[in-house]
PDB file of C-alpha atoms in Angstrom:
ATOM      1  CA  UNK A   1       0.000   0.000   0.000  1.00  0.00           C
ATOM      2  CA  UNK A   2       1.109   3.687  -1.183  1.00  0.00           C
ATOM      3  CA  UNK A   3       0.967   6.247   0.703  1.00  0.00           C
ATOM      4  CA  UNK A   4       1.962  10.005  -0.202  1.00  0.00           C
ATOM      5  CA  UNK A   5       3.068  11.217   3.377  1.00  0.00           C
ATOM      6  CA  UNK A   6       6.200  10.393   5.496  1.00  0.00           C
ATOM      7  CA  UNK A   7       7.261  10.197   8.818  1.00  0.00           C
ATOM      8  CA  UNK A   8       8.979  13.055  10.446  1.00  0.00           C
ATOM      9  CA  UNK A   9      11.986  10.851  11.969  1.00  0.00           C
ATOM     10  CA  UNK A  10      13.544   8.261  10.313  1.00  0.00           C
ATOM     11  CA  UNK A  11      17.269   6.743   9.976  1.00  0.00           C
ATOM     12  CA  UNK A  12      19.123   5.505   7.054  1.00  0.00           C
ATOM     13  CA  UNK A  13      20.170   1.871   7.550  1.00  0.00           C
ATOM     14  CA  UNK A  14      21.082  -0.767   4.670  1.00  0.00           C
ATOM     15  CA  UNK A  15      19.524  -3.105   2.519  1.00  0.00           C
ATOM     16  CA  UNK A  16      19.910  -6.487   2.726  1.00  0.00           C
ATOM     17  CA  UNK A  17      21.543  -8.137   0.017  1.00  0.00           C
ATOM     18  CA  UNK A  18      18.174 -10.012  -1.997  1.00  0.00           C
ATOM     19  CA  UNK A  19      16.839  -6.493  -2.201  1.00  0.00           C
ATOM     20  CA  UNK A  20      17.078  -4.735  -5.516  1.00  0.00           C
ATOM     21  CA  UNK A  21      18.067  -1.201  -5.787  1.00  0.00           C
ATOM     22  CA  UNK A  22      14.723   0.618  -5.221  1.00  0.00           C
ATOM     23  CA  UNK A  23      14.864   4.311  -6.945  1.00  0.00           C
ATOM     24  CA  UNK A  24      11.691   7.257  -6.197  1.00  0.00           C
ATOM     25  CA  UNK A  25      10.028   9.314  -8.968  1.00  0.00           C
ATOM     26  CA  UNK A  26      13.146  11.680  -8.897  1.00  0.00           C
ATOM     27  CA  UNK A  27      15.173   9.049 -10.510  1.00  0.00           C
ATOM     28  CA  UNK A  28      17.572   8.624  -7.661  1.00  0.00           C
ATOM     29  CA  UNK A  29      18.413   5.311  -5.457  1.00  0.00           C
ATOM     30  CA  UNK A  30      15.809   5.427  -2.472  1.00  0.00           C
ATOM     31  CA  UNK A  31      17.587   3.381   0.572  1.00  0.00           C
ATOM     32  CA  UNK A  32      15.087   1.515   3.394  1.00  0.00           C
ATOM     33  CA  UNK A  33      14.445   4.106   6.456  1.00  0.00           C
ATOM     34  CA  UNK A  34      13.037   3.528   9.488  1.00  0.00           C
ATOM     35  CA  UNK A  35      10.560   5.724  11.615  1.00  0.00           C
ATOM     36  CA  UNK A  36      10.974   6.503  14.884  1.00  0.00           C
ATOM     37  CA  UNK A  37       7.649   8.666  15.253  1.00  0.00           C
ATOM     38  CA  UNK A  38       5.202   7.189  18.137  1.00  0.00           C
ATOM     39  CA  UNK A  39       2.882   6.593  15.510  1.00  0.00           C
ATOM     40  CA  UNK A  40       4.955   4.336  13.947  1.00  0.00           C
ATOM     41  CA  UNK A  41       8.395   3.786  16.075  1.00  0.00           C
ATOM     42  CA  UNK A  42      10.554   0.828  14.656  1.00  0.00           C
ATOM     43  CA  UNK A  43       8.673   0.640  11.171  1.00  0.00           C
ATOM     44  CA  UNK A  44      10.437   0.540   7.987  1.00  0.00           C
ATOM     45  CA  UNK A  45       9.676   2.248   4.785  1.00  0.00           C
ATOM     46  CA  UNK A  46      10.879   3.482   1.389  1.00  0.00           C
ATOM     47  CA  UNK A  47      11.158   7.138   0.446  1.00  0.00           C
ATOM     48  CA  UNK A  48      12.470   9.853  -1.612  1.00  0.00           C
ATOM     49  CA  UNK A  49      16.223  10.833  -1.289  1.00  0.00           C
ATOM     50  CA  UNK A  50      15.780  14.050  -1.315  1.00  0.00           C
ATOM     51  CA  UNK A  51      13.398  13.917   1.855  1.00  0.00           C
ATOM     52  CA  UNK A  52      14.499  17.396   3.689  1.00  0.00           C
ATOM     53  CA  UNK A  53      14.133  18.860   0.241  1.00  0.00           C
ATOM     54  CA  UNK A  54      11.348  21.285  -1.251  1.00  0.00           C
ATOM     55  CA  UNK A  55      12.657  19.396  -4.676  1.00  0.00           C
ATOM     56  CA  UNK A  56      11.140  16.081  -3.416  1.00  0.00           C
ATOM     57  CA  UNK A  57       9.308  13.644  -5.532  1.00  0.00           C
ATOM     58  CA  UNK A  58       7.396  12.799  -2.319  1.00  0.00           C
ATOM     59  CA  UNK A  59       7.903   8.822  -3.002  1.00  0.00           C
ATOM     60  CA  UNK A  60       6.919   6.996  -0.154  1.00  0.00           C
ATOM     61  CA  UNK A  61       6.042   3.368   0.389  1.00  0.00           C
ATOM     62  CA  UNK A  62       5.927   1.650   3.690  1.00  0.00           C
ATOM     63  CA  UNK A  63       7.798  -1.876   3.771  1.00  0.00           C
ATOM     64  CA  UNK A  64       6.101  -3.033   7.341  1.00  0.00           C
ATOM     65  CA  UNK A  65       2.551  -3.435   7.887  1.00  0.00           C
ATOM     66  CA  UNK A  66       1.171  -1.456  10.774  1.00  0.00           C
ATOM     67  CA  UNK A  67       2.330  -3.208  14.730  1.00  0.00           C
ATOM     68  CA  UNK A  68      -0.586  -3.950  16.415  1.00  0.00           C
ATOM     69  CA  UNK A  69      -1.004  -0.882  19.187  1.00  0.00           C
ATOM     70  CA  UNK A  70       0.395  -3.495  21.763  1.00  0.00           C
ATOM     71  CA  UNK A  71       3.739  -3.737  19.868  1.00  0.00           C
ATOM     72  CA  UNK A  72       4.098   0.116  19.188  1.00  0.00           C
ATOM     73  CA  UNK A  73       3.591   0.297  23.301  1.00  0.00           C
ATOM     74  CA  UNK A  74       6.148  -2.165  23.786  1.00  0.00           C
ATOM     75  CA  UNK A  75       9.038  -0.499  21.572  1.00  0.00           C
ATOM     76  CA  UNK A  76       8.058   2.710  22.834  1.00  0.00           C
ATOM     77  CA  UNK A  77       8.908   1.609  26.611  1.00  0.00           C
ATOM     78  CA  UNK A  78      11.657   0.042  25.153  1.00  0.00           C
ATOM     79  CA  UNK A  79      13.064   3.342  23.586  1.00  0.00           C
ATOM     80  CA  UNK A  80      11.827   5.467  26.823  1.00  0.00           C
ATOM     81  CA  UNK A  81      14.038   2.933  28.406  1.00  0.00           C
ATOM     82  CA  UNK A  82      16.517   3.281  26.394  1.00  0.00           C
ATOM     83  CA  UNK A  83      16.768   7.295  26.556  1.00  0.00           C
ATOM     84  CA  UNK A  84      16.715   6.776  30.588  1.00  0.00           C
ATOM     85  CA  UNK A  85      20.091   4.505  30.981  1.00  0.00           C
ATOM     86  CA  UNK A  86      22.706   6.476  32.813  1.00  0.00           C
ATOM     87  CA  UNK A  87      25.189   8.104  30.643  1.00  0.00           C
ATOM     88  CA  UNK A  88      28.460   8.922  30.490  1.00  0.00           C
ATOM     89  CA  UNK A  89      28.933  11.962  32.491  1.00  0.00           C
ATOM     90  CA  UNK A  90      31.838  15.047  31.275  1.00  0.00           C
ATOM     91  CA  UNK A  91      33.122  14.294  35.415  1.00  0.00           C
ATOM     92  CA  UNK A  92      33.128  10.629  34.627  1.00  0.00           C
ATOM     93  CA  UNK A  93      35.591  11.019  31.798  1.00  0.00           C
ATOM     94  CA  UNK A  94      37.802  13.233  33.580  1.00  0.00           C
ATOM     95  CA  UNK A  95      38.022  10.735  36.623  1.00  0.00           C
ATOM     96  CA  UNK A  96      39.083   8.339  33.764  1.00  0.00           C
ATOM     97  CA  UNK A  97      41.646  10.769  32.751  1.00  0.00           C
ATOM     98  CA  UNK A  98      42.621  11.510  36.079  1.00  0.00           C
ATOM     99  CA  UNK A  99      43.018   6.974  37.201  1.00  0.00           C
ATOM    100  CA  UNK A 100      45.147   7.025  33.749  1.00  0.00           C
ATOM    101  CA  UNK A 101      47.787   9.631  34.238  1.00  0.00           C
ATOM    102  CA  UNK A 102      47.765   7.935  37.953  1.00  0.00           C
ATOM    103  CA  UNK A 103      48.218   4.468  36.641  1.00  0.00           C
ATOM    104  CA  UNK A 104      50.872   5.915  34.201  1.00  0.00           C
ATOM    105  CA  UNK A 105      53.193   7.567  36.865  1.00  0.00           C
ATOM    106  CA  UNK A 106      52.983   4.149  38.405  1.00  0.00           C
ATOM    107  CA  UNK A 107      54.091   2.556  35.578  1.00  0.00           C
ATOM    108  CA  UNK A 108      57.329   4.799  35.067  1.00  0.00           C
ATOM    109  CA  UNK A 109      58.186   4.642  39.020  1.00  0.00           C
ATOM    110  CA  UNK A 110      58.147   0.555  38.494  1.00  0.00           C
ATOM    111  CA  UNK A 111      60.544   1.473  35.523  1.00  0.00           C
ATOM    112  CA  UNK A 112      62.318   3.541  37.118  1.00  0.00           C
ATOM    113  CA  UNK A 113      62.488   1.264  40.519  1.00  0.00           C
ATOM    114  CA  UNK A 114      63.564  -1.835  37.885  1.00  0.00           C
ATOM    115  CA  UNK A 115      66.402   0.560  36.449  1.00  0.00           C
ATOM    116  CA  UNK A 116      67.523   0.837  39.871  1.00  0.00           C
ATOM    117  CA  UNK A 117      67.428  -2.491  40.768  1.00  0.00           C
ATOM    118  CA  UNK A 118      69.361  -3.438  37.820  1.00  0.00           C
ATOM    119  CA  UNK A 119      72.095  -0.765  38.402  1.00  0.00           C
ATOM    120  CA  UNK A 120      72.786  -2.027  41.946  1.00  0.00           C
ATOM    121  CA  UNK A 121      72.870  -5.789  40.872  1.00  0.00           C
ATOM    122  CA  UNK A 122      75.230  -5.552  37.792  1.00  0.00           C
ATOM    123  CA  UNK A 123      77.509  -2.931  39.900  1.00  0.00           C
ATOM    124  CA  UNK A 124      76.865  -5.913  42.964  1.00  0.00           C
ATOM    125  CA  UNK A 125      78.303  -8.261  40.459  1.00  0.00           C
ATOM    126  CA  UNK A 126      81.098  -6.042  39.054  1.00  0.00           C
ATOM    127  CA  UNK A 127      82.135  -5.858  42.650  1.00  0.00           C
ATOM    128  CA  UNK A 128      82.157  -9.794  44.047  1.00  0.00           C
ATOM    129  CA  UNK A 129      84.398 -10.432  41.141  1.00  0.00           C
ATOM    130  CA  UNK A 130      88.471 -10.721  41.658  1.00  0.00           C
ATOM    131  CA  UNK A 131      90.280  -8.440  39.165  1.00  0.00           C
ATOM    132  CA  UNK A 132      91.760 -11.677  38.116  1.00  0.00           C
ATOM    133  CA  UNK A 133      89.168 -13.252  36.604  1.00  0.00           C
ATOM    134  CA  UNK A 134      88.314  -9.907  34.733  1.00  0.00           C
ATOM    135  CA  UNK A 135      91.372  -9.956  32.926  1.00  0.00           C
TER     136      UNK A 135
END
């Protein structure tokens, strides 16, 4: 079924590869979408490239058949959900920053304490040996 309207939010995403190269009235390759309205979050559909145009062609062809109003509930929770996970705060990545310049002064002090450890062993050495057996 046709229809001449489209939904206000949509993404790109690819077609899988038995699909043929759809193309709108413009002429130009017209690539699945998918709406994220709450009419119609998660459906899939076919439209006109030049969507955020005035120049569009105003191609438009759904791909899904309308969820039931029980599954349009269900992804909506699912995206409210979604929106509501904690995120990454600008404090959270500079206590990340912070823990790895910590952990990387750490590492060069075990360097440096290995260096030292080194040094005193192979002068240690140098030492214990008679000049006799050097020569």
């Amino acid at each position: 079924m046709e229809s001449r309207t489209r939904s206000s939010a949509s993404i790109s995403s690819h077609q899988s590869e038995g699909e043929g190269q759809r193309f709108c009235f413009c002429g130009l390759p017209n690539p699945r979408r998918t709406s994220w309205t709450q009419i119609n979050p998660g459906r899939r559909f076919y439209g006109c490239a030049r969507y955020k145009e005035a120049s569009k062609c105003k191609y438009f062809k759904w791909i899904d058949e309308k969820f039931s109003d029980r599954a349009t509930e269900v992804i909506l929770d699912l995206l409210h959900k979604r929106q509501q996970s904690p995120s990454v705060s600008v404090d959270d990545l500079d206590d990340v920053d912070s823990m790895q310049a910590q952990l990387k002064m750490v590492l060069l002090w075990n360097k440096i304490i290995v260096a030292l450890l080194l040094f005193v062993l192979s002068y240690g050495l140098a030492i214990s040996l008679p000049l006799s057996s050097l020569f």
